[in-house]
Amino acid sequence: MTYSVAVAGCTGYAGGELLRLLLQHPDVTIGALTGNSSVGDRLGVHQPHLAPLAERIVAPTTAEELAGHDVVFLALPHGTSAAIAEQLGDDVLIVDAGADFRLSSAQEWEKFYGSPHAGTWPYGMPELPGAREALAGSRRVAVPGCYPTATTLALLPAVAAGLIDASQISIVAASGTSGAGKSLKPHLLGAETMGNMSPYGVGGMHRHTPEIVQNLSSATDAEVKVSFTPLLAPMPRGILATCSAPVADGVTTESARLAYAEQYSDEPFVDLLPAGEWPQTAAVAGSNRVTVQVVVDETAGRLIAISAIDNLTKGTAGGAVQSMNIALGLPETAGLSTVGAAP
């Protein structure tokens, strides 16, 4: 069976990455491509790398345009997905790449996003406990944020196996500028970002913080607290996340690696690197692969876990397609690759 797919927000970075992956998917055909300010434009004006779709015309993002498809991907600004989703039928699979339905706590949503909570959908990170079962057959999927994807997968085995004090987690993660979206912002101009790294959302202010806590809490009964500092790096793609926490008594690098190897032994997109090798963003660019390494700093008494992802692929569009595959009963790896592009 071939599934018809529509993409709302087709001219943005997430929408473009979705289309790049869907063009390689054996079980889908691409239907409506919609936007807002770009309505009436050729897609090639905005996504020149998508040659097979270059002559397609961007339609308005309305329920009428999106109706009649088996799958609708929403790559829209936060707070705008719910209005569209409620107009589409229960029989269509809606995969939301925005944040609207990620959080289970209405209080946390309102605190970090400042608007009423739209609800909670099955969460599109298959590697979490029980996630695949929740996604199978679902007609609604909330795609994780890019930082939560990188950091959760770096820390999940450590939290699940009780290797660390989960109430004292510290995360510093650097992201490429595409994570901020495609709209024009002065601080993202090339002249501002080249040769420069800068922090933002410091002191528990970043919106992905409650999502990271929510994810890790699903793997433990212990209290989870996270200090998260994001950095803007002078590169277009990628996230490198360095995560640490006090290590539990008796945990060594060897025992930690065993726990990680067991946790990820059957995961098609998560690779625990050989001892001594470290994640790097260039190695995962354009792929749905996550690379992870773990070590115990015996002097500091802390476990350090590092991960690398492509924020647009596994961090957004790849995770969305992976979740769609599970929801539709397709092979989980369909249309996705662990092969990156280098240099």
Short mmCIF file of C-alpha atoms in Angstrom, two decimals:
data_model
loop_
_atom_site.label_atom_id
_atom_site.label_comp_id
_atom_site.label_asym_id
_atom_site.label_seq_id
_atom_site.Cartn_x
_atom_site.Cartn_y
_atom_site.Cartn_z
CA MET A 1 0.00 0.00 0.00
CA THR A 2 1.14 3.52 -0.77
CA TYR A 3 0.20 6.35 1.59
CA SER A 4 -0.51 9.91 0.46
CA VAL A 5 1.31 12.52 2.53
CA ALA A 6 0.86 16.28 2.91
CA VAL A 7 3.38 18.65 4.48
CA ALA A 8 2.31 21.94 6.06
CA GLY A 9 5.15 24.39 6.49
CA CYS A 10 6.95 23.05 3.43
CA THR A 11 9.28 26.04 2.95
CA GLY A 12 10.93 25.94 6.39
CA TYR A 13 13.95 23.91 7.46
CA ALA A 14 11.89 21.16 9.10
CA GLY A 15 9.47 21.01 6.19
CA GLY A 16 12.30 20.82 3.69
CA GLU A 17 13.99 18.03 5.60
CA LEU A 18 10.72 16.11 5.79
CA LEU A 19 10.34 16.35 2.04
CA ARG A 20 13.94 15.26 1.45
CA LEU A 21 13.31 12.10 3.47
CA LEU A 22 9.84 11.45 2.05
CA LEU A 23 11.21 11.62 -1.50
CA GLN A 24 13.32 8.57 -0.59
CA HIS A 25 10.52 6.68 1.16
CA PRO A 26 9.28 3.61 -0.74
CA ASP A 27 5.75 3.66 0.67
CA VAL A 28 4.56 7.26 0.28
CA THR A 29 3.50 9.71 -2.40
CA ILE A 30 3.78 13.43 -1.72
CA GLY A 31 0.54 15.37 -2.00
CA ALA A 32 -0.26 18.90 -0.86
CA LEU A 33 2.59 21.24 0.06
CA THR A 34 1.35 24.20 2.05
CA GLY A 35 2.69 27.38 3.60
CA ASN A 36 1.64 30.86 4.63
CA SER A 37 3.71 33.82 3.38
CA SER A 38 5.00 31.69 0.49
CA VAL A 39 1.60 30.78 -0.99
CA GLY A 40 1.71 30.79 -4.80
CA ASP A 41 5.49 30.43 -5.00
CA ARG A 42 7.30 27.58 -6.69
CA LEU A 43 8.75 25.32 -4.01
CA GLY A 44 12.10 25.50 -5.80
CA VAL A 45 12.39 29.16 -4.83
CA HIS A 46 12.53 28.15 -1.17
CA GLN A 47 13.91 24.59 -1.33
CA PRO A 48 16.23 24.53 -4.36
CA HIS A 49 17.79 21.23 -3.25
CA LEU A 50 14.47 19.39 -3.70
CA ALA A 51 14.74 19.09 -7.48
CA PRO A 52 11.86 16.59 -8.00
CA LEU A 53 9.45 19.01 -6.30
CA ALA A 54 10.85 22.28 -7.62
CA GLU A 55 7.85 23.08 -9.88
CA ARG A 56 5.22 22.35 -7.24
CA ILE A 57 3.24 25.42 -6.11
CA VAL A 58 2.88 26.22 -2.43
CA ALA A 59 -0.78 26.10 -1.37
CA PRO A 60 -2.31 27.82 1.67
CA THR A 61 -2.25 25.94 4.96
CA THR A 62 -5.92 25.14 5.42
CA ALA A 63 -7.84 22.06 6.47
CA GLU A 64 -9.33 21.91 2.98
CA GLU A 65 -5.90 21.64 1.34
CA LEU A 66 -4.67 19.04 3.84
CA ALA A 67 -7.82 16.90 3.84
CA GLY A 68 -7.94 13.66 1.90
CA HIS A 69 -4.40 12.54 2.74
CA ASP A 70 -3.46 9.48 4.78
CA VAL A 71 -0.73 11.39 6.65
CA VAL A 72 -0.34 15.09 7.41
CA PHE A 73 2.94 16.46 8.74
CA LEU A 74 2.69 19.79 10.53
CA ALA A 75 5.98 21.72 10.47
CA LEU A 76 4.43 24.89 11.84
CA PRO A 77 5.32 27.47 14.51
CA HIS A 78 4.54 26.47 18.09
CA GLY A 79 0.96 27.13 19.10
CA THR A 80 -0.53 26.81 15.62
CA SER A 81 -0.92 23.05 15.12
CA ALA A 82 -3.95 22.48 17.32
CA ALA A 83 -6.29 24.68 15.26
CA ILE A 84 -5.47 22.72 12.09
CA ALA A 85 -5.46 19.30 13.77
CA GLU A 86 -8.94 19.68 15.23
CA GLN A 87 -10.35 20.26 11.73
CA LEU A 88 -8.92 17.03 10.32
CA GLY A 89 -10.59 13.65 10.77
CA ASP A 90 -9.68 11.01 13.33
CA ASP A 91 -8.75 8.66 10.49
CA VAL A 92 -5.81 10.75 9.26
CA LEU A 93 -2.40 10.32 10.87
CA ILE A 94 -1.21 13.75 12.01
CA VAL A 95 2.47 14.07 12.89
CA ASP A 96 3.20 17.37 14.60
CA ALA A 97 6.81 18.56 14.44
CA GLY A 98 5.97 21.51 16.69
CA ALA A 99 5.80 21.54 20.47
CA ASP A 100 2.03 21.80 20.93
CA PHE A 101 1.36 18.24 22.10
CA ARG A 102 4.70 17.13 23.58
CA LEU A 103 4.20 17.93 27.25
CA SER A 104 1.90 15.99 29.53
CA SER A 105 1.79 18.79 32.12
CA ALA A 106 -0.50 21.70 31.28
CA GLN A 107 1.19 23.70 34.03
CA GLU A 108 4.65 23.25 32.48
CA TRP A 109 3.34 24.09 29.02
CA GLU A 110 1.75 27.32 30.22
CA LYS A 111 4.87 28.24 32.21
CA PHE A 112 7.27 27.83 29.29
CA TYR A 113 5.05 28.67 26.31
CA GLY A 114 2.61 31.17 27.80
CA SER A 115 -0.57 29.86 26.15
CA PRO A 116 -3.30 27.31 26.97
CA HIS A 117 -2.24 23.66 26.74
CA ALA A 118 -3.69 21.95 23.66
CA GLY A 119 -3.35 18.41 25.01
CA THR A 120 -0.93 15.48 24.88
CA TRP A 121 -0.33 13.07 22.00
CA PRO A 122 1.71 9.86 21.84
CA TYR A 123 5.35 10.91 21.93
CA GLY A 124 7.50 10.17 18.90
CA MET A 125 10.68 8.90 20.51
CA PRO A 126 10.51 5.12 19.94
CA GLU A 127 13.54 4.49 22.14
CA LEU A 128 11.67 5.47 25.31
CA PRO A 129 10.03 2.76 27.46
CA GLY A 130 6.61 1.87 26.05
CA ALA A 131 6.82 4.39 23.21
CA ARG A 132 6.59 1.93 20.34
CA GLU A 133 3.48 0.36 21.82
CA ALA A 134 1.88 3.80 22.20
CA LEU A 135 2.77 4.81 18.64
CA ALA A 136 1.58 1.61 16.95
CA GLY A 137 -1.76 2.32 15.28
CA SER A 138 -1.94 5.85 16.67
CA ARG A 139 -3.40 8.63 14.54
CA ARG A 140 -1.69 11.43 16.44
CA VAL A 141 2.06 11.84 17.06
CA ALA A 142 3.99 14.58 18.84
CA VAL A 143 7.53 14.78 17.47
CA PRO A 144 10.18 15.44 20.15
CA GLY A 145 12.30 18.55 20.26
CA CYS A 146 15.84 18.31 18.91
CA TYR A 147 17.63 19.00 22.20
CA PRO A 148 15.43 16.50 24.08
CA THR A 149 16.24 13.87 21.45
CA ALA A 150 20.00 14.31 21.82
CA THR A 151 20.05 14.60 25.60
CA THR A 152 17.47 11.94 26.39
CA LEU A 153 19.28 9.34 24.31
CA ALA A 154 22.60 10.32 25.90
CA LEU A 155 21.24 9.83 29.42
CA LEU A 156 18.45 7.26 29.15
CA PRO A 157 20.53 4.14 30.00
CA ALA A 158 22.22 5.91 32.92
CA VAL A 159 18.89 6.99 34.40
CA ALA A 160 17.11 3.69 33.72
CA ALA A 161 19.89 1.61 35.30
CA GLY A 162 20.38 3.93 38.29
CA LEU A 163 23.96 4.72 37.33
CA ILE A 164 23.66 8.38 38.37
CA ASP A 165 21.98 10.75 40.79
CA ALA A 166 19.24 11.92 38.42
CA SER A 167 18.47 14.93 40.58
CA GLN A 168 21.81 16.51 39.70
CA ILE A 169 22.01 16.30 35.92
CA SER A 170 23.95 18.98 34.07
CA ILE A 171 23.70 19.37 30.29
CA VAL A 172 25.59 21.68 27.95
CA ALA A 173 24.54 21.22 24.31
CA ALA A 174 25.65 23.07 21.20
CA SER A 175 23.29 23.35 18.22
CA GLY A 176 23.64 24.52 14.66
CA THR A 177 21.76 27.65 13.64
CA SER A 178 19.06 25.77 11.69
CA GLY A 179 17.56 24.84 15.05
CA ALA A 180 16.31 28.42 15.34
CA GLY A 181 14.22 28.13 12.16
CA LYS A 182 14.36 29.87 8.82
CA SER A 183 12.76 33.22 9.61
CA LEU A 184 15.13 36.19 9.51
CA LYS A 185 16.69 37.08 12.86
CA PRO A 186 19.58 39.55 13.26
CA HIS A 187 21.50 37.36 15.72
CA LEU A 188 21.51 34.51 13.16
CA LEU A 189 23.08 36.50 10.33
CA GLY A 190 26.28 34.98 9.02
CA ALA A 191 28.29 37.96 10.23
CA GLU A 192 26.98 37.36 13.76
CA THR A 193 27.45 33.58 13.91
CA MET A 194 30.68 32.93 12.00
CA GLY A 195 33.57 32.46 14.38
CA ASN A 196 31.27 32.88 17.36
CA MET A 197 29.62 30.66 19.97
CA SER A 198 27.04 32.02 22.38
CA PRO A 199 24.76 30.71 25.14
CA TYR A 200 21.04 31.37 25.33
CA GLY A 201 18.10 30.26 27.46
CA VAL A 202 20.44 30.05 30.46
CA GLY A 203 19.22 29.32 33.98
CA GLY A 204 16.40 26.89 33.28
CA MET A 205 14.70 29.18 30.77
CA HIS A 206 14.88 27.04 27.63
CA ARG A 207 11.54 25.54 26.58
CA HIS A 208 13.01 22.08 26.07
CA THR A 209 13.95 21.72 29.76
CA PRO A 210 10.59 20.29 30.96
CA GLU A 211 10.52 17.94 27.98
CA ILE A 212 13.94 16.51 28.90
CA VAL A 213 12.78 16.03 32.50
CA GLN A 214 9.55 14.39 31.33
CA ASN A 215 11.44 11.93 29.12
CA LEU A 216 13.98 10.88 31.71
CA SER A 217 11.30 10.61 34.40
CA SER A 218 9.58 7.94 32.29
CA ALA A 219 12.55 5.64 32.94
CA THR A 220 12.86 6.02 36.72
CA ASP A 221 10.91 6.55 39.93
CA ALA A 222 13.69 8.80 41.22
CA GLU A 223 13.44 12.58 41.14
CA VAL A 224 14.85 14.10 37.94
CA LYS A 225 16.29 17.60 37.89
CA VAL A 226 18.13 19.07 34.93
CA SER A 227 20.33 22.13 34.54
CA PHE A 228 20.34 22.75 30.80
CA THR A 229 22.55 25.29 29.00
CA PRO A 230 22.14 25.47 25.20
CA LEU A 231 24.80 27.00 22.97
CA LEU A 232 24.52 28.38 19.45
CA ALA A 233 27.36 27.00 17.33
CA PRO A 234 28.64 28.40 14.00
CA MET A 235 27.43 25.47 11.88
CA PRO A 236 24.18 24.89 9.97
CA ARG A 237 23.30 21.43 11.34
CA GLY A 238 23.97 19.23 14.31
CA ILE A 239 23.78 18.98 18.08
CA LEU A 240 26.58 17.85 20.35
CA ALA A 241 25.30 17.25 23.89
CA THR A 242 27.58 16.81 26.88
CA CYS A 243 25.65 15.46 29.87
CA SER A 244 26.93 14.63 33.34
CA ALA A 245 25.74 13.73 36.83
CA PRO A 246 27.20 12.29 40.06
CA VAL A 247 27.90 8.61 39.55
CA ALA A 248 26.42 5.93 41.82
CA ASP A 249 28.71 3.90 44.06
CA GLY A 250 30.57 1.15 42.29
CA VAL A 251 29.78 2.31 38.76
CA THR A 252 32.79 2.22 36.44
CA THR A 253 33.27 3.08 32.80
CA GLU A 254 33.11 -0.62 31.98
CA SER A 255 29.86 -1.24 33.84
CA ALA A 256 28.32 1.91 32.40
CA ARG A 257 29.22 0.81 28.87
CA LEU A 258 27.61 -2.57 29.52
CA ALA A 259 24.37 -0.85 30.59
CA TYR A 260 24.41 1.36 27.49
CA ALA A 261 25.17 -1.57 25.20
CA GLU A 262 22.26 -3.54 26.65
CA GLN A 263 19.85 -0.60 26.41
CA TYR A 264 20.65 0.11 22.78
CA SER A 265 21.47 -3.37 21.45
CA ASP A 266 18.32 -3.55 19.30
CA GLU A 267 17.95 0.13 18.41
CA PRO A 268 18.40 0.69 14.67
CA PHE A 269 19.45 4.33 14.96
CA VAL A 270 21.43 4.56 18.21
CA ASP A 271 25.11 3.59 18.16
CA LEU A 272 27.28 3.25 21.25
CA LEU A 273 30.71 4.05 19.87
CA PRO A 274 33.76 1.91 20.60
CA ALA A 275 35.72 2.91 23.70
CA GLY A 276 37.91 5.92 23.02
CA GLU A 277 35.84 7.22 20.08
CA TRP A 278 33.71 10.31 20.59
CA PRO A 279 30.54 11.61 18.91
CA GLN A 280 30.95 14.35 16.34
CA THR A 281 28.29 16.21 14.43
CA ALA A 282 29.90 15.80 11.01
CA ALA A 283 29.62 12.02 11.27
CA VAL A 284 25.81 12.09 11.55
CA ALA A 285 24.99 14.97 9.18
CA GLY A 286 21.99 14.13 7.01
CA SER A 287 21.38 10.81 8.77
CA ASN A 288 18.91 9.51 11.33
CA ARG A 289 21.78 8.15 13.41
CA VAL A 290 22.57 8.99 17.03
CA THR A 291 26.09 8.38 18.27
CA VAL A 292 26.67 8.02 22.02
CA GLN A 293 29.69 7.61 24.27
CA VAL A 294 29.87 7.22 28.05
CA VAL A 295 32.72 7.39 30.54
CA VAL A 296 33.12 7.73 34.30
CA ASP A 297 35.33 10.57 35.50
CA GLU A 298 36.63 8.92 38.65
CA THR A 299 38.40 12.06 39.89
CA ALA A 300 35.22 14.15 39.77
CA GLY A 301 32.89 11.26 40.64
CA ARG A 302 30.68 11.97 37.66
CA LEU A 303 29.36 10.01 34.71
CA ILE A 304 29.75 11.83 31.39
CA ALA A 305 27.57 10.91 28.42
CA ILE A 306 27.98 12.61 25.05
CA SER A 307 25.74 12.32 22.00
CA ALA A 308 25.63 13.74 18.49
CA ILE A 309 22.63 14.06 16.17
CA ASP A 310 21.59 15.99 13.12
CA ASN A 311 18.99 18.34 14.62
CA LEU A 312 16.96 18.42 11.40
CA THR A 313 17.00 14.66 10.78
CA LYS A 314 16.85 12.49 13.91
CA GLY A 315 16.14 15.68 15.88
CA THR A 316 13.02 16.54 13.84
CA ALA A 317 12.10 15.14 10.43
CA GLY A 318 13.78 11.76 10.80
CA GLY A 319 12.13 11.19 14.15
CA ALA A 320 8.82 12.17 12.55
CA VAL A 321 9.20 9.68 9.70
CA GLN A 322 10.39 6.96 12.08
CA SER A 323 7.27 7.50 14.19
CA MET A 324 5.04 7.54 11.10
CA ASN A 325 6.47 4.19 10.08
CA ILE A 326 5.60 2.66 13.44
CA ALA A 327 2.13 4.18 13.50
CA LEU A 328 1.36 2.79 10.03
CA GLY A 329 2.89 -0.61 10.68
CA LEU A 330 5.70 -0.09 8.16
CA PRO A 331 9.32 -1.14 8.75
CA GLU A 332 10.66 1.36 11.27
CA THR A 333 13.70 2.13 9.14
CA ALA A 334 11.81 2.76 5.88
CA GLY A 335 13.05 5.89 4.11
CA LEU A 336 15.72 6.52 6.75
CA SER A 337 19.47 6.01 6.73
CA THR A 338 22.34 5.84 9.18
CA VAL A 339 24.72 7.00 6.43
CA GLY A 340 25.89 10.57 6.79
CA ALA A 341 27.37 13.04 4.32
CA ALA A 342 31.02 14.06 4.70
CA PRO A 343 32.95 16.23 4.56
#
